[in-house]
JSON list of C-alpha atoms in Angstrom, two decimals:
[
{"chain": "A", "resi": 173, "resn": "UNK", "atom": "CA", "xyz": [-9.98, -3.27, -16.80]},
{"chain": "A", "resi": 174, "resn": "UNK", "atom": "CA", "xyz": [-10.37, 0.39, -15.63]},
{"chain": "A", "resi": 175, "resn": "UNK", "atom": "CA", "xyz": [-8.20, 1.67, -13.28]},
{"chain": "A", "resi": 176, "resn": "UNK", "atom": "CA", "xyz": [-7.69, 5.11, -12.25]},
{"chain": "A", "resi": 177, "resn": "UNK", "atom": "CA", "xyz": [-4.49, 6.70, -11.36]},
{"chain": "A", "resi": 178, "resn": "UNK", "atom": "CA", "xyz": [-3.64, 9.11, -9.29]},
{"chain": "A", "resi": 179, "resn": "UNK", "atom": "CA", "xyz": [-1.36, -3.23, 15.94]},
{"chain": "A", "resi": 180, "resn": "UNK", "atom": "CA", "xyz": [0.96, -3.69, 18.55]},
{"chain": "A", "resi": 181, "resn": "UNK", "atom": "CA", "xyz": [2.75, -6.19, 16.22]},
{"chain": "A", "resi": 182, "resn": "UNK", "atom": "CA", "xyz": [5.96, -4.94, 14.58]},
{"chain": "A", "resi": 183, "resn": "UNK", "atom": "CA", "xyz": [5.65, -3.86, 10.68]},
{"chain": "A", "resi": 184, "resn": "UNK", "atom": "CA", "xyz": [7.81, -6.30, 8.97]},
{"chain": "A", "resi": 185, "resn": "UNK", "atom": "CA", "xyz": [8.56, -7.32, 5.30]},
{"chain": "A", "resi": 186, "resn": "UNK", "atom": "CA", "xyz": [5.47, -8.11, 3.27]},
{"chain": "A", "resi": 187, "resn": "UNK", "atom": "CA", "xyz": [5.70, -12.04, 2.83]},
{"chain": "A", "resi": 188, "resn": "UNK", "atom": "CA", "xyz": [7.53, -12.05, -0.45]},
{"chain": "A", "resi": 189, "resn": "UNK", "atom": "CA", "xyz": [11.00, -10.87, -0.17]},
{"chain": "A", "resi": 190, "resn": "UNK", "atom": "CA", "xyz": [11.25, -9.16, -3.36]},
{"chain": "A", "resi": 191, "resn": "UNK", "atom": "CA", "xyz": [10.00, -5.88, -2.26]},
{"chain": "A", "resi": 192, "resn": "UNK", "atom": "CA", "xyz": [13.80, -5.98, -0.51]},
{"chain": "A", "resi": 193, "resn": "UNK", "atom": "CA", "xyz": [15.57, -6.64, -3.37]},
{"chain": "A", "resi": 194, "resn": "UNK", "atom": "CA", "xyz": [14.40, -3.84, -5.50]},
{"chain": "A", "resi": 195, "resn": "UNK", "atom": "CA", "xyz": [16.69, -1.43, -6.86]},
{"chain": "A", "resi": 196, "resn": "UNK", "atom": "CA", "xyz": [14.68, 0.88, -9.22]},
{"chain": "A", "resi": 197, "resn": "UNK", "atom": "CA", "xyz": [11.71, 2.95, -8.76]},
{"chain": "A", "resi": 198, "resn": "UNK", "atom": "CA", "xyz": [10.08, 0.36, -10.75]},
{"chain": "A", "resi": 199, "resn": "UNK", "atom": "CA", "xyz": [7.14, -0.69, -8.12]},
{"chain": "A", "resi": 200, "resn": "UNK", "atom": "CA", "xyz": [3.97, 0.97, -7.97]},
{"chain": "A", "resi": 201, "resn": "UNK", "atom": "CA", "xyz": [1.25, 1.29, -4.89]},
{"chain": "A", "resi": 202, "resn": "UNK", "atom": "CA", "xyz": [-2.27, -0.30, -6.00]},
{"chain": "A", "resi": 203, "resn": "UNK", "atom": "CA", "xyz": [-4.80, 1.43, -3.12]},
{"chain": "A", "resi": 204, "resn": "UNK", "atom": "CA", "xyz": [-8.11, -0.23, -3.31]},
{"chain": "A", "resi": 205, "resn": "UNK", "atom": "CA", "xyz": [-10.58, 2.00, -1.98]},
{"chain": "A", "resi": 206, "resn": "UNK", "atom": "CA", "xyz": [-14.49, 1.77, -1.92]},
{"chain": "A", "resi": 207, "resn": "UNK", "atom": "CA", "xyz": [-15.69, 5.68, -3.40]},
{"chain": "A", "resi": 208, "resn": "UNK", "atom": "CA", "xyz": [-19.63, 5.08, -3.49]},
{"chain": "A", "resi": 209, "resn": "UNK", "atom": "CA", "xyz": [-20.66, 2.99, -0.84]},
{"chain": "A", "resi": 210, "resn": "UNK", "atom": "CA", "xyz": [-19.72, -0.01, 0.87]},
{"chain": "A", "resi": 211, "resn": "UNK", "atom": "CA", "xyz": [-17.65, 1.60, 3.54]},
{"chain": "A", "resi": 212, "resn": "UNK", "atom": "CA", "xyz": [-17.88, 3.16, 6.65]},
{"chain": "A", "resi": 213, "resn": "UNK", "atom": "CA", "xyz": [-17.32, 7.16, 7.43]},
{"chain": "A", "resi": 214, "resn": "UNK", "atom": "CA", "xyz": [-14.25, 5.44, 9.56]},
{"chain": "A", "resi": 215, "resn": "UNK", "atom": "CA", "xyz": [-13.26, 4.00, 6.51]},
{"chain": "A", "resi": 216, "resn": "UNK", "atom": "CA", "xyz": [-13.85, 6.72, 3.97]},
{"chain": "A", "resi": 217, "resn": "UNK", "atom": "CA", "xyz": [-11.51, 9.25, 6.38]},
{"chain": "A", "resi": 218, "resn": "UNK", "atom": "CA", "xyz": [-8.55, 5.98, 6.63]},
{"chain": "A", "resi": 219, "resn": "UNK", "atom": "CA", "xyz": [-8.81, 6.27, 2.45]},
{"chain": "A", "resi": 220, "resn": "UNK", "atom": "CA", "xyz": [-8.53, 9.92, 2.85]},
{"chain": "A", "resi": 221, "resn": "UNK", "atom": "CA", "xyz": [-5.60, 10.07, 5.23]},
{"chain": "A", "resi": 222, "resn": "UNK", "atom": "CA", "xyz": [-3.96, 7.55, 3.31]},
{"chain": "A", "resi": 223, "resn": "UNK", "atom": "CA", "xyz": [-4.58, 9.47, -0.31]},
{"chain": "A", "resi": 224, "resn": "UNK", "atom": "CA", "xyz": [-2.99, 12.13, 1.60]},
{"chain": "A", "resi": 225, "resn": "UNK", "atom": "CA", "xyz": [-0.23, 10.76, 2.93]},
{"chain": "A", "resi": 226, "resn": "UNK", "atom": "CA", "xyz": [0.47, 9.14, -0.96]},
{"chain": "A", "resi": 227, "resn": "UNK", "atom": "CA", "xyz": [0.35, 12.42, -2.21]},
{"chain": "A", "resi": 228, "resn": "UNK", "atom": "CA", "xyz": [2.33, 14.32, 0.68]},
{"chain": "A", "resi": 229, "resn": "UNK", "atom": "CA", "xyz": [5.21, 10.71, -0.16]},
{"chain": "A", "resi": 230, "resn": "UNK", "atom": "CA", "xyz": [4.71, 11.93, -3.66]},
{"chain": "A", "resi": 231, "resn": "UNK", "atom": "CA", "xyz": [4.17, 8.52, -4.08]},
{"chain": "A", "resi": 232, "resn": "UNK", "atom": "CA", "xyz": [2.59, 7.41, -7.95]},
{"chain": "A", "resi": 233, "resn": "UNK", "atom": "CA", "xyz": [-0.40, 5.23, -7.15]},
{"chain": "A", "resi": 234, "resn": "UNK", "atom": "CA", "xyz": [-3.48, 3.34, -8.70]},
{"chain": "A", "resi": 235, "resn": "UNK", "atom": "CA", "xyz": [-6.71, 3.26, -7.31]},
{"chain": "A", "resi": 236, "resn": "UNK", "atom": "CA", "xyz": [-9.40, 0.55, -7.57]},
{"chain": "A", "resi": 237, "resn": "UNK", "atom": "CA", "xyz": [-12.82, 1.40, -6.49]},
{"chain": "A", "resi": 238, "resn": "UNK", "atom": "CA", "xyz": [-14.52, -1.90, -5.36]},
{"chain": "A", "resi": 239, "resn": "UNK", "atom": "CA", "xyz": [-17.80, -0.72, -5.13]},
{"chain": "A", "resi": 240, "resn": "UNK", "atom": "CA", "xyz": [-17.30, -0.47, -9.18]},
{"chain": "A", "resi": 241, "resn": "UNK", "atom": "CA", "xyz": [-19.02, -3.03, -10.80]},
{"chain": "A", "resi": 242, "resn": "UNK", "atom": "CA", "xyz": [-17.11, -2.53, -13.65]},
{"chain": "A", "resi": 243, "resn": "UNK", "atom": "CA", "xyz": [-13.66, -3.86, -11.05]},
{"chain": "A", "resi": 244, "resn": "UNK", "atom": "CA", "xyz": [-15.18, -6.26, -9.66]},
{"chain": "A", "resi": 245, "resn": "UNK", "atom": "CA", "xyz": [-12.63, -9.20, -11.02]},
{"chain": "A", "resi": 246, "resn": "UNK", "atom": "CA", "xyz": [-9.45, -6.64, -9.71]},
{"chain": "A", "resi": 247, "resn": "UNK", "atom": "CA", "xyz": [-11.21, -5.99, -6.67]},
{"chain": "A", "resi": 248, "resn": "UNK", "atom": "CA", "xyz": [-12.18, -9.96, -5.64]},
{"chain": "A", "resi": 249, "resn": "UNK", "atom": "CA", "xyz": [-8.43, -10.67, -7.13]},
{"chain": "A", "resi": 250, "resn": "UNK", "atom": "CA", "xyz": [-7.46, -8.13, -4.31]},
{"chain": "A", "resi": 251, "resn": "UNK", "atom": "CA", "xyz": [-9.51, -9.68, -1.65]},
{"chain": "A", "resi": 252, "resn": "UNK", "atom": "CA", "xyz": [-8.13, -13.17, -2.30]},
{"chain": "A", "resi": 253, "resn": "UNK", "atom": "CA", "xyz": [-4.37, -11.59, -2.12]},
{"chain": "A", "resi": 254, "resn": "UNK", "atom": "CA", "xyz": [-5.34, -9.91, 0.98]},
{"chain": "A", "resi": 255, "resn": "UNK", "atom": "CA", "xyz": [-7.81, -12.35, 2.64]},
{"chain": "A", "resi": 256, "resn": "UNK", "atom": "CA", "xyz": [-9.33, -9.08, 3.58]},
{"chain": "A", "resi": 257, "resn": "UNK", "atom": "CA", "xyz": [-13.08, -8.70, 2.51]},
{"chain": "A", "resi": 258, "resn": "UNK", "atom": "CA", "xyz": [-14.70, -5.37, 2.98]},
{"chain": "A", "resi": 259, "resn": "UNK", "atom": "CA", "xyz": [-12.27, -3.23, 4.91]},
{"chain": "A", "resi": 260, "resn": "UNK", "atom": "CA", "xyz": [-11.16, -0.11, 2.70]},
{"chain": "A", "resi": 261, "resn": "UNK", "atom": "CA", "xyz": [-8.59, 1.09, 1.72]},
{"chain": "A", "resi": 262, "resn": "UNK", "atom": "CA", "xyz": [-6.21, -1.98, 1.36]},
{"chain": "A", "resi": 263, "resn": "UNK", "atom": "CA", "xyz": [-2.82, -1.08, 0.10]},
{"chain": "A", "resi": 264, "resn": "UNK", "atom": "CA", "xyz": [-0.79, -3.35, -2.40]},
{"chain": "A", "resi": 265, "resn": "UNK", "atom": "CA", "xyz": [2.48, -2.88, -3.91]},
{"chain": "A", "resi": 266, "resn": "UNK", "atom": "CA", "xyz": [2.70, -3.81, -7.73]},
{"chain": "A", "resi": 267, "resn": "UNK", "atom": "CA", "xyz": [5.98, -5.44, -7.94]},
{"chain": "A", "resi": 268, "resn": "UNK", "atom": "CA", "xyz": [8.19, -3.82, -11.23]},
{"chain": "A", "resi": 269, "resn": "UNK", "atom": "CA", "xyz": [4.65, -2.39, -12.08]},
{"chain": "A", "resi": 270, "resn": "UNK", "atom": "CA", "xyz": [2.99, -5.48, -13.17]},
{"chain": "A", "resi": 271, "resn": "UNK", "atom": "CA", "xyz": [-0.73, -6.78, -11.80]},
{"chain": "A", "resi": 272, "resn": "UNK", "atom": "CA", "xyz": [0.89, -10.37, -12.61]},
{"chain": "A", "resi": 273, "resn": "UNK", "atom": "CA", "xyz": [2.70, -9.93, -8.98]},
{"chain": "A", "resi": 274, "resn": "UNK", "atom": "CA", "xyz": [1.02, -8.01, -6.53]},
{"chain": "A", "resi": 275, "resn": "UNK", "atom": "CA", "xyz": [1.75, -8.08, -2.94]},
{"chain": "A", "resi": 276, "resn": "UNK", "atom": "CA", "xyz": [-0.24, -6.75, -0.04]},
{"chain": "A", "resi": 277, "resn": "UNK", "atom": "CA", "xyz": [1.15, -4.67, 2.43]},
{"chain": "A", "resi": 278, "resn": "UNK", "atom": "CA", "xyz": [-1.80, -4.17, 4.84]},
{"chain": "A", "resi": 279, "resn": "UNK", "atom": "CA", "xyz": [-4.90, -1.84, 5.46]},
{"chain": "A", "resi": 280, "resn": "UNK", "atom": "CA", "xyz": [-4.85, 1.32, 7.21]},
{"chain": "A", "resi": 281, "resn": "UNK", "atom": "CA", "xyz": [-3.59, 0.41, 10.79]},
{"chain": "A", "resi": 282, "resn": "UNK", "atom": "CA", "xyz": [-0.42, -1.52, 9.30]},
{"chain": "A", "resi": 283, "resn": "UNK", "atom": "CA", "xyz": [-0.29, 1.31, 6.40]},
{"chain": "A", "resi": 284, "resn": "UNK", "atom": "CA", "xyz": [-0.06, 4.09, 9.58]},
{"chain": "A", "resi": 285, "resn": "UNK", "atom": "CA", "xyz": [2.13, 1.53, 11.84]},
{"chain": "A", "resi": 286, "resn": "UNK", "atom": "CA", "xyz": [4.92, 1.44, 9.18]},
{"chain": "A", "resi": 287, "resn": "UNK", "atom": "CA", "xyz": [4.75, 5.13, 8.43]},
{"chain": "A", "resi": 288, "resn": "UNK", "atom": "CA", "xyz": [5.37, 5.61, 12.08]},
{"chain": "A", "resi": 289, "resn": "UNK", "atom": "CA", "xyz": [8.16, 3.17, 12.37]},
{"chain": "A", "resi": 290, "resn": "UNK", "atom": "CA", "xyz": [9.68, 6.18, 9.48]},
{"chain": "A", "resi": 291, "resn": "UNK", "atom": "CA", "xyz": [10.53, 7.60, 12.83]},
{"chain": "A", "resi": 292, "resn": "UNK", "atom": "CA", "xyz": [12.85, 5.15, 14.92]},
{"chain": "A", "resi": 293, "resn": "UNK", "atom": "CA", "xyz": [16.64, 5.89, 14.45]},
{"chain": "A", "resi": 294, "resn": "UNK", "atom": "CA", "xyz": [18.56, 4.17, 11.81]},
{"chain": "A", "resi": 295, "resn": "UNK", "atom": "CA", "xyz": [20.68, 2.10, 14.23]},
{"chain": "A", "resi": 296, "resn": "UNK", "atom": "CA", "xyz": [17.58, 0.54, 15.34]},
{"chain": "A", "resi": 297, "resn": "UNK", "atom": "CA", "xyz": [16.26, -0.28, 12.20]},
{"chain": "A", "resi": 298, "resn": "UNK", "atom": "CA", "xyz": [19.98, -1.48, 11.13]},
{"chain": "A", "resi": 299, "resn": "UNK", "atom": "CA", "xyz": [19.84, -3.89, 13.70]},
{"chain": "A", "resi": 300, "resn": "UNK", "atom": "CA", "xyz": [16.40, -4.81, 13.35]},
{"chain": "A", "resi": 301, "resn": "UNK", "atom": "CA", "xyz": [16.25, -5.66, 9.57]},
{"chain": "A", "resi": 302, "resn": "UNK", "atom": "CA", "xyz": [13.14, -7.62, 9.72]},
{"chain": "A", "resi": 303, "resn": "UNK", "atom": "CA", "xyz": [11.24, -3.77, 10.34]},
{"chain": "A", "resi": 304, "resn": "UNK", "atom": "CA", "xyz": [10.08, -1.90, 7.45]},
{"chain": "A", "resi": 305, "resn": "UNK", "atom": "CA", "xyz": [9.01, 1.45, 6.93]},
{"chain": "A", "resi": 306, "resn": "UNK", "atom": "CA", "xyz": [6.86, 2.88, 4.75]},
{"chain": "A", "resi": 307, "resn": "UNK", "atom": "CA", "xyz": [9.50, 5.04, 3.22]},
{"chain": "A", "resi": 308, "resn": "UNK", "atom": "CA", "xyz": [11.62, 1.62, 2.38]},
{"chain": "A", "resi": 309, "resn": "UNK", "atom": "CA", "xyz": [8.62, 0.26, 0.78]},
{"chain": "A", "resi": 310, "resn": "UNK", "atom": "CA", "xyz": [8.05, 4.14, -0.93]},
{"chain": "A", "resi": 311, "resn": "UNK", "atom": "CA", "xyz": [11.50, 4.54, -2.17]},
{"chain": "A", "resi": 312, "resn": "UNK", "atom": "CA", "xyz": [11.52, 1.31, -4.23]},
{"chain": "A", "resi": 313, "resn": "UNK", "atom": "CA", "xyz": [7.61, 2.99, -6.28]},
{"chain": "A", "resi": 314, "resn": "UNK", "atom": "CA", "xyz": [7.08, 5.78, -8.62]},
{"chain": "A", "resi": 315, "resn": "UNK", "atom": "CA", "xyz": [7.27, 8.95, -7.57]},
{"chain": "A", "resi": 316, "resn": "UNK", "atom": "CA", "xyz": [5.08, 11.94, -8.70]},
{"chain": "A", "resi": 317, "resn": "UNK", "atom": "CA", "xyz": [8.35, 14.24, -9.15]},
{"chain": "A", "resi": 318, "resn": "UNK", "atom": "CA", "xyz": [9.95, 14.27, -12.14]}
]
């Protein structure tokens, strides 16, 4: 396995609730991106808004290329999480770090839709618990500073 490092509908909770009941840094972001070929320009610039918006989070994250023939097992294993085929970048969360329990949290509309929902007071997110931001999902991974 090689692995590099580096809607109108409300964002809620990924369907497994144990990205809520974290409580370390201990969950990492798995982005599955497609680097030579196999997506569109629209797609390439949505994997290069999200890398930036990882790195600007300062948010630890793996990447699997699934135009890599090499990832082809971690990349179907992806697609069958997701029941997305094709559509880069996908981003998972790799509960307590493991690729035994992976979750997905959407591709780049739902990635963008939570990030903006980063921006609604806390009282409405208080009494809307079932809304989740990207920064909830962000402050329970890795970061990059030390």
């Amino acid at each position: 396995l090689l692995l590099a490092s580096a809607s109108s509908v409300p964002a809620s909770a990924p369907n497994s609730p144990s990205l809520k009941r974290m409580s370390s840094r201990t969950n990492r972001i798995l982005l599955l991106v497609s680097e030579n070929g196999g997506s569109t320009s629209a797609q390439q610039g949505n994997t290069r808004r999200c890398t930036d918006l990882l790195a600007a989070k300062k948010v630890c994250y793996t990447t699997v290329d699934g135009a890599d023939v090499s990832q082809k097992s971690v990349r179907d294993r992806l697609f069958g999480i997701s029941g997305v085929r094709g559509n880069y970048p996908q981003m998972f969360v790799m509960v307590e770090g493991s690729m035994e329990k992976v979750e997905f949290l959407g591709s780049w509309e739902k990635i963008e839709e939570m990030n903006e929902l980063n921006d609604l007071p806390e009282e409405v997110l208080t009494k809307n618990p079932e809304l989740v931001t990207l920064d909830m999902v962000f402050n329970e991974c890795e970061s990059t500073e030390k």
